[in-house]
């Protein structure tokens, strides 16, 4: 199998705080993981590509200093939303790549008040 | 122009109906194509890959027209459980793997 988990599944925080989301590949090692964001009624938008042991590659328009990505091991990537604001409220989904295919985590729903 | 475009729907169809979804992509160099299914408030799940010769998986048939940069998904004999959002997905790279570009999805509602 190829199972990917995310934690937390849901988080509510106050404006200005930082939130860390974990993405784990449970039964395989993933050199590459991806972070997506999905606003209501919109498509998944790739935020960044996370490579184990190196810096993440961010898509155009995504602030790397606001969305910190760490991929310190072959089974864990983290996304930290720093100084979150209400406009950061969204569904954040990670995926891990195995044999050229992406396996998606269940997503994290972030609500910033 | 969006890289991957779909009719957002919603498509409301009765059980047993045949329904077709269309998708166009802008990058002619794209090599891999997929249909994903996303249920409400869940992650997307791979429904099927799309091959140049067209391919079928049970009630689902996918077609690719590279010249027109057009992808389609046909669902026959719709079931209530087919209700979901269907995402057209393209890998714009020559390389296997790598980032995926998602369409905004077409919402399907199958009614009894």
PDB file of C-alpha atoms in Angstrom:
ATOM      1  CA  UNK A   1       0.000   0.000   0.000  1.00  0.00           C
ATOM      2  CA  UNK A   2       0.865   3.670   0.030  1.00  0.00           C
ATOM      3  CA  UNK A   3      -0.728   5.496   2.911  1.00  0.00           C
ATOM      4  CA  UNK A   4      -0.198   9.153   3.699  1.00  0.00           C
ATOM      5  CA  UNK A   5      -1.396  10.777   6.890  1.00  0.00           C
ATOM      6  CA  UNK A   6      -1.754  14.389   7.907  1.00  0.00           C
ATOM      7  CA  UNK A   7      -1.976  15.927  11.319  1.00  0.00           C
ATOM      8  CA  UNK A   8      -3.964  17.719  12.500  1.00  0.00           C
ATOM      9  CA  UNK A   9      -7.070  17.097  10.433  1.00  0.00           C
ATOM     10  CA  UNK A  10      -8.575  20.344  11.553  1.00  0.00           C
ATOM     11  CA  UNK A  11      -7.220  23.388  13.331  1.00  0.00           C
ATOM     12  CA  UNK A  12      -8.700  26.669  14.455  1.00  0.00           C
ATOM     13  CA  UNK A  13      -6.319  29.406  15.499  1.00  0.00           C
ATOM     14  CA  UNK A  14      -6.209  33.099  16.212  1.00  0.00           C
ATOM     15  CA  UNK A  15      -4.873  35.570  13.703  1.00  0.00           C
ATOM     16  CA  UNK A  16      -1.135  36.080  14.122  1.00  0.00           C
ATOM     17  CA  UNK A  17      -0.310  32.630  15.428  1.00  0.00           C
ATOM     18  CA  UNK A  18       1.686  29.976  13.588  1.00  0.00           C
ATOM     19  CA  UNK A  19       0.344  26.577  12.676  1.00  0.00           C
ATOM     20  CA  UNK A  20       2.354  23.467  11.827  1.00  0.00           C
ATOM     21  CA  UNK A  21       0.898  20.708   9.651  1.00  0.00           C
ATOM     22  CA  UNK A  22       2.588  17.317   9.390  1.00  0.00           C
ATOM     23  CA  UNK A  23       2.522  15.006   6.401  1.00  0.00           C
ATOM     24  CA  UNK A  24       3.748  11.443   6.856  1.00  0.00           C
ATOM     25  CA  UNK A  25       4.177   8.555   4.473  1.00  0.00           C
ATOM     26  CA  UNK A  26       3.307   5.605   6.692  1.00  0.00           C
ATOM     27  CA  UNK A  27       4.455   2.578   4.700  1.00  0.00           C
ATOM     28  CA  UNK A  28       6.943   3.934   2.205  1.00  0.00           C
ATOM     29  CA  UNK A  29       9.741   6.431   1.914  1.00  0.00           C
ATOM     30  CA  UNK A  30       9.162   9.564  -0.101  1.00  0.00           C
ATOM     31  CA  UNK A  31      11.991  11.691  -1.401  1.00  0.00           C
ATOM     32  CA  UNK A  32       9.465  14.115  -2.800  1.00  0.00           C
ATOM     33  CA  UNK A  33       6.308  15.446  -1.215  1.00  0.00           C
ATOM     34  CA  UNK A  34       3.979  18.161  -2.437  1.00  0.00           C
ATOM     35  CA  UNK A  35       1.861  20.723  -0.621  1.00  0.00           C
ATOM     36  CA  UNK A  36      -1.412  21.939  -2.116  1.00  0.00           C
ATOM     37  CA  UNK A  37      -4.046  24.405  -0.995  1.00  0.00           C
ATOM     38  CA  UNK A  38      -7.700  24.345  -1.966  1.00  0.00           C
ATOM     39  CA  UNK A  39     -10.165  27.181  -1.399  1.00  0.00           C
ATOM     40  CA  UNK A  40     -13.918  26.441  -1.532  1.00  0.00           C
ATOM     41  CA  UNK A  41     -15.204  25.645  -5.015  1.00  0.00           C
ATOM     42  CA  UNK A  42     -11.699  25.961  -6.452  1.00  0.00           C
ATOM     43  CA  UNK A  43      -9.086  23.534  -7.674  1.00  0.00           C
ATOM     44  CA  UNK A  44      -6.102  22.264  -5.760  1.00  0.00           C
ATOM     45  CA  UNK A  45      -3.250  24.691  -6.225  1.00  0.00           C
ATOM     46  CA  UNK A  46       0.297  23.470  -5.812  1.00  0.00           C
ATOM     47  CA  UNK A  47       2.133  25.571  -3.247  1.00  0.00           C
ATOM     48  CA  UNK A  48       5.521  23.896  -3.169  1.00  0.00           C
ATOM     49  CA  UNK A  49       7.519  20.767  -3.866  1.00  0.00           C
ATOM     50  CA  UNK A  50       9.330  19.421  -0.850  1.00  0.00           C
ATOM     51  CA  UNK A  51      12.514  17.405  -1.352  1.00  0.00           C
ATOM     52  CA  UNK A  52      14.128  15.476   1.470  1.00  0.00           C
ATOM     53  CA  UNK A  53      17.346  17.065   2.596  1.00  0.00           C
ATOM     54  CA  UNK A  54      17.092  20.154   0.420  1.00  0.00           C
ATOM     55  CA  UNK A  55      15.152  23.382   0.174  1.00  0.00           C
ATOM     56  CA  UNK A  56      11.599  23.314  -1.047  1.00  0.00           C
ATOM     57  CA  UNK A  57      10.699  24.684  -4.465  1.00  0.00           C
ATOM     58  CA  UNK A  58       7.877  27.193  -4.218  1.00  0.00           C
ATOM     59  CA  UNK A  59       5.360  28.002  -6.915  1.00  0.00           C
ATOM     60  CA  UNK A  60       5.049  31.535  -8.190  1.00  0.00           C
ATOM     61  CA  UNK A  61       3.152  33.740  -5.796  1.00  0.00           C
ATOM     62  CA  UNK A  62       3.684  31.562  -2.715  1.00  0.00           C
ATOM     63  CA  UNK A  63       5.665  33.315  -0.012  1.00  0.00           C
ATOM     64  CA  UNK A  64       8.415  31.023   1.192  1.00  0.00           C
ATOM     65  CA  UNK A  65       8.895  33.007   4.396  1.00  0.00           C
ATOM     66  CA  UNK A  66       5.245  32.647   5.272  1.00  0.00           C
ATOM     67  CA  UNK A  67       4.846  28.992   4.365  1.00  0.00           C
ATOM     68  CA  UNK A  68       7.857  27.221   5.833  1.00  0.00           C
ATOM     69  CA  UNK A  69       8.480  23.705   4.607  1.00  0.00           C
ATOM     70  CA  UNK A  70      10.804  21.204   6.231  1.00  0.00           C
ATOM     71  CA  UNK A  71      11.428  17.733   4.837  1.00  0.00           C
ATOM     72  CA  UNK A  72      13.932  16.389   7.313  1.00  0.00           C
ATOM     73  CA  UNK A  73      13.274  12.690   6.790  1.00  0.00           C
ATOM     74  CA  UNK A  74      12.040  10.370   4.059  1.00  0.00           C
ATOM     75  CA  UNK A  75       8.694   9.943   5.809  1.00  0.00           C
ATOM     76  CA  UNK A  76       7.904  13.406   7.145  1.00  0.00           C
ATOM     77  CA  UNK A  77       7.357  16.840   5.672  1.00  0.00           C
ATOM     78  CA  UNK A  78       5.983  19.760   7.648  1.00  0.00           C
ATOM     79  CA  UNK A  79       4.292  22.953   6.525  1.00  0.00           C
ATOM     80  CA  UNK A  80       4.258  25.855   8.960  1.00  0.00           C
ATOM     81  CA  UNK A  81       1.916  28.734   8.251  1.00  0.00           C
ATOM     82  CA  UNK A  82       3.554  31.619  10.044  1.00  0.00           C
ATOM     83  CA  UNK A  83       1.571  34.566  11.387  1.00  0.00           C
ATOM     84  CA  UNK A  84      -1.640  33.132   9.976  1.00  0.00           C
ATOM     85  CA  UNK A  85      -4.406  35.480   8.859  1.00  0.00           C
ATOM     86  CA  UNK A  86      -8.044  34.815   7.980  1.00  0.00           C
ATOM     87  CA  UNK A  87      -7.198  34.752   4.271  1.00  0.00           C
ATOM     88  CA  UNK A  88      -4.966  31.734   4.966  1.00  0.00           C
ATOM     89  CA  UNK A  89      -8.033  29.735   5.964  1.00  0.00           C
ATOM     90  CA  UNK A  90      -8.144  26.872   3.519  1.00  0.00           C
ATOM     91  CA  UNK A  91      -7.866  23.116   2.988  1.00  0.00           C
ATOM     92  CA  UNK A  92      -4.206  22.109   2.926  1.00  0.00           C
ATOM     93  CA  UNK A  93      -3.411  18.755   1.314  1.00  0.00           C
ATOM     94  CA  UNK A  94      -0.074  17.028   1.007  1.00  0.00           C
ATOM     95  CA  UNK A  95       0.958  14.215  -1.269  1.00  0.00           C
ATOM     96  CA  UNK A  96       3.920  11.879  -1.293  1.00  0.00           C
ATOM     97  CA  UNK A  97       5.431  10.484  -4.440  1.00  0.00           C
ATOM     98  CA  UNK A  98       6.026   6.764  -4.889  1.00  0.00           C
ATOM     99  CA  UNK A  99       6.913   5.141  -8.206  1.00  0.00           C
ATOM    100  CA  UNK A 100       6.040   8.365 -10.076  1.00  0.00           C
ATOM    101  CA  UNK A 101       2.561   8.467  -8.586  1.00  0.00           C
ATOM    102  CA  UNK A 102       1.290  10.873  -5.939  1.00  0.00           C
ATOM    103  CA  UNK A 103      -0.582   9.584  -2.911  1.00  0.00           C
ATOM    104  CA  UNK A 104      -2.612  12.182  -1.082  1.00  0.00           C
ATOM    105  CA  UNK A 105      -3.062  12.766   2.609  1.00  0.00           C
ATOM    106  CA  UNK A 106      -6.564  13.344   3.992  1.00  0.00           C
ATOM    107  CA  UNK A 107      -6.024  17.089   4.247  1.00  0.00           C
ATOM    108  CA  UNK A 108      -5.963  19.660   7.042  1.00  0.00           C
ATOM    109  CA  UNK A 109      -8.710  22.206   7.333  1.00  0.00           C
ATOM    110  CA  UNK A 110      -7.352  25.476   8.726  1.00  0.00           C
ATOM    111  CA  UNK A 111      -9.603  28.216  10.045  1.00  0.00           C
ATOM    112  CA  UNK A 112      -7.968  31.441  11.180  1.00  0.00           C
ATOM    113  CA  UNK A 113     -10.180  33.679  13.264  1.00  0.00           C
TER     114      UNK A 113
ATOM    115  CA  UNK B   1      -6.030  31.188 -19.681  1.00  0.00           C
ATOM    116  CA  UNK B   2      -6.077  28.472 -17.017  1.00  0.00           C
ATOM    117  CA  UNK B   3      -3.702  25.573 -17.567  1.00  0.00           C
ATOM    118  CA  UNK B   4      -6.492  23.038 -17.125  1.00  0.00           C
ATOM    119  CA  UNK B   5     -10.101  24.009 -17.707  1.00  0.00           C
ATOM    120  CA  UNK B   6     -13.281  22.145 -16.909  1.00  0.00           C
ATOM    121  CA  UNK B   7     -16.970  22.913 -16.923  1.00  0.00           C
ATOM    122  CA  UNK B   8     -17.701  23.352 -13.200  1.00  0.00           C
ATOM    123  CA  UNK B   9     -21.241  22.033 -13.497  1.00  0.00           C
ATOM    124  CA  UNK B  10     -23.068  20.976 -11.449  1.00  0.00           C
ATOM    125  CA  UNK B  11     -24.342  18.091 -13.503  1.00  0.00           C
ATOM    126  CA  UNK B  12     -27.568  16.734 -12.035  1.00  0.00           C
ATOM    127  CA  UNK B  13     -28.502  13.394 -13.568  1.00  0.00           C
ATOM    128  CA  UNK B  14     -30.845  10.524 -12.692  1.00  0.00           C
ATOM    129  CA  UNK B  15     -29.541   7.110 -11.776  1.00  0.00           C
ATOM    130  CA  UNK B  16     -28.683   5.067 -14.821  1.00  0.00           C
ATOM    131  CA  UNK B  17     -27.870   8.082 -16.979  1.00  0.00           C
ATOM    132  CA  UNK B  18     -24.734   8.480 -19.046  1.00  0.00           C
ATOM    133  CA  UNK B  19     -22.769  11.618 -18.373  1.00  0.00           C
ATOM    134  CA  UNK B  20     -19.689  13.073 -20.052  1.00  0.00           C
ATOM    135  CA  UNK B  21     -17.146  15.515 -18.700  1.00  0.00           C
ATOM    136  CA  UNK B  22     -14.773  17.542 -20.815  1.00  0.00           C
ATOM    137  CA  UNK B  23     -11.432  19.120 -20.065  1.00  0.00           C
ATOM    138  CA  UNK B  24      -8.902  21.138 -22.033  1.00  0.00           C
ATOM    139  CA  UNK B  25      -5.269  21.833 -21.218  1.00  0.00           C
ATOM    140  CA  UNK B  26      -3.025  24.594 -22.449  1.00  0.00           C
ATOM    141  CA  UNK B  27       0.468  23.070 -22.370  1.00  0.00           C
ATOM    142  CA  UNK B  28       0.940  21.031 -25.525  1.00  0.00           C
ATOM    143  CA  UNK B  29       4.051  19.413 -24.031  1.00  0.00           C
ATOM    144  CA  UNK B  30       2.025  17.711 -21.284  1.00  0.00           C
ATOM    145  CA  UNK B  31       2.635  14.009 -21.118  1.00  0.00           C
ATOM    146  CA  UNK B  32       0.460  12.452 -18.443  1.00  0.00           C
ATOM    147  CA  UNK B  33      -3.240  12.850 -17.843  1.00  0.00           C
ATOM    148  CA  UNK B  34      -5.555  11.657 -15.120  1.00  0.00           C
ATOM    149  CA  UNK B  35      -9.051  11.825 -13.749  1.00  0.00           C
ATOM    150  CA  UNK B  36      -9.382  12.110  -9.991  1.00  0.00           C
ATOM    151  CA  UNK B  37     -12.491  11.976  -7.881  1.00  0.00           C
ATOM    152  CA  UNK B  38     -12.941  14.194  -4.840  1.00  0.00           C
ATOM    153  CA  UNK B  39     -15.739  13.711  -2.340  1.00  0.00           C
ATOM    154  CA  UNK B  40     -16.906  16.633  -0.252  1.00  0.00           C
ATOM    155  CA  UNK B  41     -14.246  17.770   2.235  1.00  0.00           C
ATOM    156  CA  UNK B  42     -11.957  14.853   1.360  1.00  0.00           C
ATOM    157  CA  UNK B  43      -8.689  14.425  -0.483  1.00  0.00           C
ATOM    158  CA  UNK B  44      -8.691  13.592  -4.220  1.00  0.00           C
ATOM    159  CA  UNK B  45      -8.412   9.947  -5.192  1.00  0.00           C
ATOM    160  CA  UNK B  46      -7.126   8.654  -8.507  1.00  0.00           C
ATOM    161  CA  UNK B  47      -9.957   7.372 -10.676  1.00  0.00           C
ATOM    162  CA  UNK B  48      -7.973   6.489 -13.770  1.00  0.00           C
ATOM    163  CA  UNK B  49      -5.073   7.479 -15.938  1.00  0.00           C
ATOM    164  CA  UNK B  50      -5.832   8.595 -19.484  1.00  0.00           C
ATOM    165  CA  UNK B  51      -3.952   7.016 -22.366  1.00  0.00           C
ATOM    166  CA  UNK B  52      -3.629   8.180 -25.957  1.00  0.00           C
ATOM    167  CA  UNK B  53      -5.561   5.207 -27.275  1.00  0.00           C
ATOM    168  CA  UNK B  54      -8.382   5.742 -24.828  1.00  0.00           C
ATOM    169  CA  UNK B  55      -9.071   3.406 -21.966  1.00  0.00           C
ATOM    170  CA  UNK B  56     -11.964   1.906 -20.106  1.00  0.00           C
ATOM    171  CA  UNK B  57     -12.439   0.758 -16.525  1.00  0.00           C
ATOM    172  CA  UNK B  58     -15.851  -0.725 -15.958  1.00  0.00           C
ATOM    173  CA  UNK B  59     -18.431   2.010 -16.410  1.00  0.00           C
ATOM    174  CA  UNK B  60     -15.768   4.675 -16.913  1.00  0.00           C
ATOM    175  CA  UNK B  61     -14.175   5.547 -20.246  1.00  0.00           C
ATOM    176  CA  UNK B  62     -11.441   8.126 -20.700  1.00  0.00           C
ATOM    177  CA  UNK B  63     -10.338   9.646 -23.985  1.00  0.00           C
ATOM    178  CA  UNK B  64      -7.424  11.877 -24.949  1.00  0.00           C
ATOM    179  CA  UNK B  65      -7.095  14.021 -28.059  1.00  0.00           C
ATOM    180  CA  UNK B  66      -3.596  15.457 -28.120  1.00  0.00           C
ATOM    181  CA  UNK B  67      -4.189  17.506 -31.261  1.00  0.00           C
ATOM    182  CA  UNK B  68      -7.086  19.327 -29.623  1.00  0.00           C
ATOM    183  CA  UNK B  69      -5.559  19.170 -26.138  1.00  0.00           C
ATOM    184  CA  UNK B  70      -8.798  17.720 -24.926  1.00  0.00           C
ATOM    185  CA  UNK B  71      -9.591  15.014 -22.370  1.00  0.00           C
ATOM    186  CA  UNK B  72     -12.944  13.439 -21.623  1.00  0.00           C
ATOM    187  CA  UNK B  73     -14.511  11.121 -19.082  1.00  0.00           C
ATOM    188  CA  UNK B  74     -17.678   9.160 -19.781  1.00  0.00           C
ATOM    189  CA  UNK B  75     -19.633   7.540 -16.987  1.00  0.00           C
ATOM    190  CA  UNK B  76     -22.253   5.006 -18.008  1.00  0.00           C
ATOM    191  CA  UNK B  77     -25.121   3.722 -15.870  1.00  0.00           C
ATOM    192  CA  UNK B  78     -24.585   6.352 -13.178  1.00  0.00           C
ATOM    193  CA  UNK B  79     -24.895   5.252  -9.558  1.00  0.00           C
ATOM    194  CA  UNK B  80     -25.792   7.355  -6.540  1.00  0.00           C
ATOM    195  CA  UNK B  81     -22.284   6.678  -5.275  1.00  0.00           C
ATOM    196  CA  UNK B  82     -20.813   8.400  -8.330  1.00  0.00           C
ATOM    197  CA  UNK B  83     -21.868  11.751  -6.870  1.00  0.00           C
ATOM    198  CA  UNK B  84     -18.630  13.670  -6.368  1.00  0.00           C
ATOM    199  CA  UNK B  85     -16.423  16.266  -8.000  1.00  0.00           C
ATOM    200  CA  UNK B  86     -14.340  14.969 -10.894  1.00  0.00           C
ATOM    201  CA  UNK B  87     -10.953  16.576 -11.368  1.00  0.00           C
ATOM    202  CA  UNK B  88      -9.064  16.646 -14.625  1.00  0.00           C
ATOM    203  CA  UNK B  89      -5.337  16.518 -13.840  1.00  0.00           C
ATOM    204  CA  UNK B  90      -2.311  17.036 -16.054  1.00  0.00           C
ATOM    205  CA  UNK B  91       1.385  16.462 -15.524  1.00  0.00           C
ATOM    206  CA  UNK B  92       2.982  19.157 -17.688  1.00  0.00           C
ATOM    207  CA  UNK B  93       6.438  17.641 -17.544  1.00  0.00           C
ATOM    208  CA  UNK B  94       8.280  15.290 -19.855  1.00  0.00           C
ATOM    209  CA  UNK B  95       9.512  13.523 -16.762  1.00  0.00           C
ATOM    210  CA  UNK B  96       7.541  10.902 -14.971  1.00  0.00           C
ATOM    211  CA  UNK B  97       6.403  12.092 -11.592  1.00  0.00           C
ATOM    212  CA  UNK B  98       6.600  15.719 -10.636  1.00  0.00           C
ATOM    213  CA  UNK B  99       3.936  18.290 -10.037  1.00  0.00           C
ATOM    214  CA  UNK B 100       0.337  17.945 -11.087  1.00  0.00           C
ATOM    215  CA  UNK B 101      -1.939  20.676 -12.408  1.00  0.00           C
ATOM    216  CA  UNK B 102      -5.564  20.319 -11.340  1.00  0.00           C
ATOM    217  CA  UNK B 103      -8.667  21.598 -13.062  1.00  0.00           C
ATOM    218  CA  UNK B 104     -11.276  23.193 -10.860  1.00  0.00           C
ATOM    219  CA  UNK B 105     -13.422  20.093 -11.040  1.00  0.00           C
ATOM    220  CA  UNK B 106     -16.848  19.206 -12.365  1.00  0.00           C
ATOM    221  CA  UNK B 107     -19.486  18.490  -9.774  1.00  0.00           C
ATOM    222  CA  UNK B 108     -21.759  15.512 -10.403  1.00  0.00           C
ATOM    223  CA  UNK B 109     -24.943  14.813  -8.490  1.00  0.00           C
ATOM    224  CA  UNK B 110     -26.747  11.555  -9.258  1.00  0.00           C
ATOM    225  CA  UNK B 111     -30.345  11.490  -8.071  1.00  0.00           C
ATOM    226  CA  UNK B 112     -32.579   8.477  -7.448  1.00  0.00           C
TER     227      UNK B 112
END
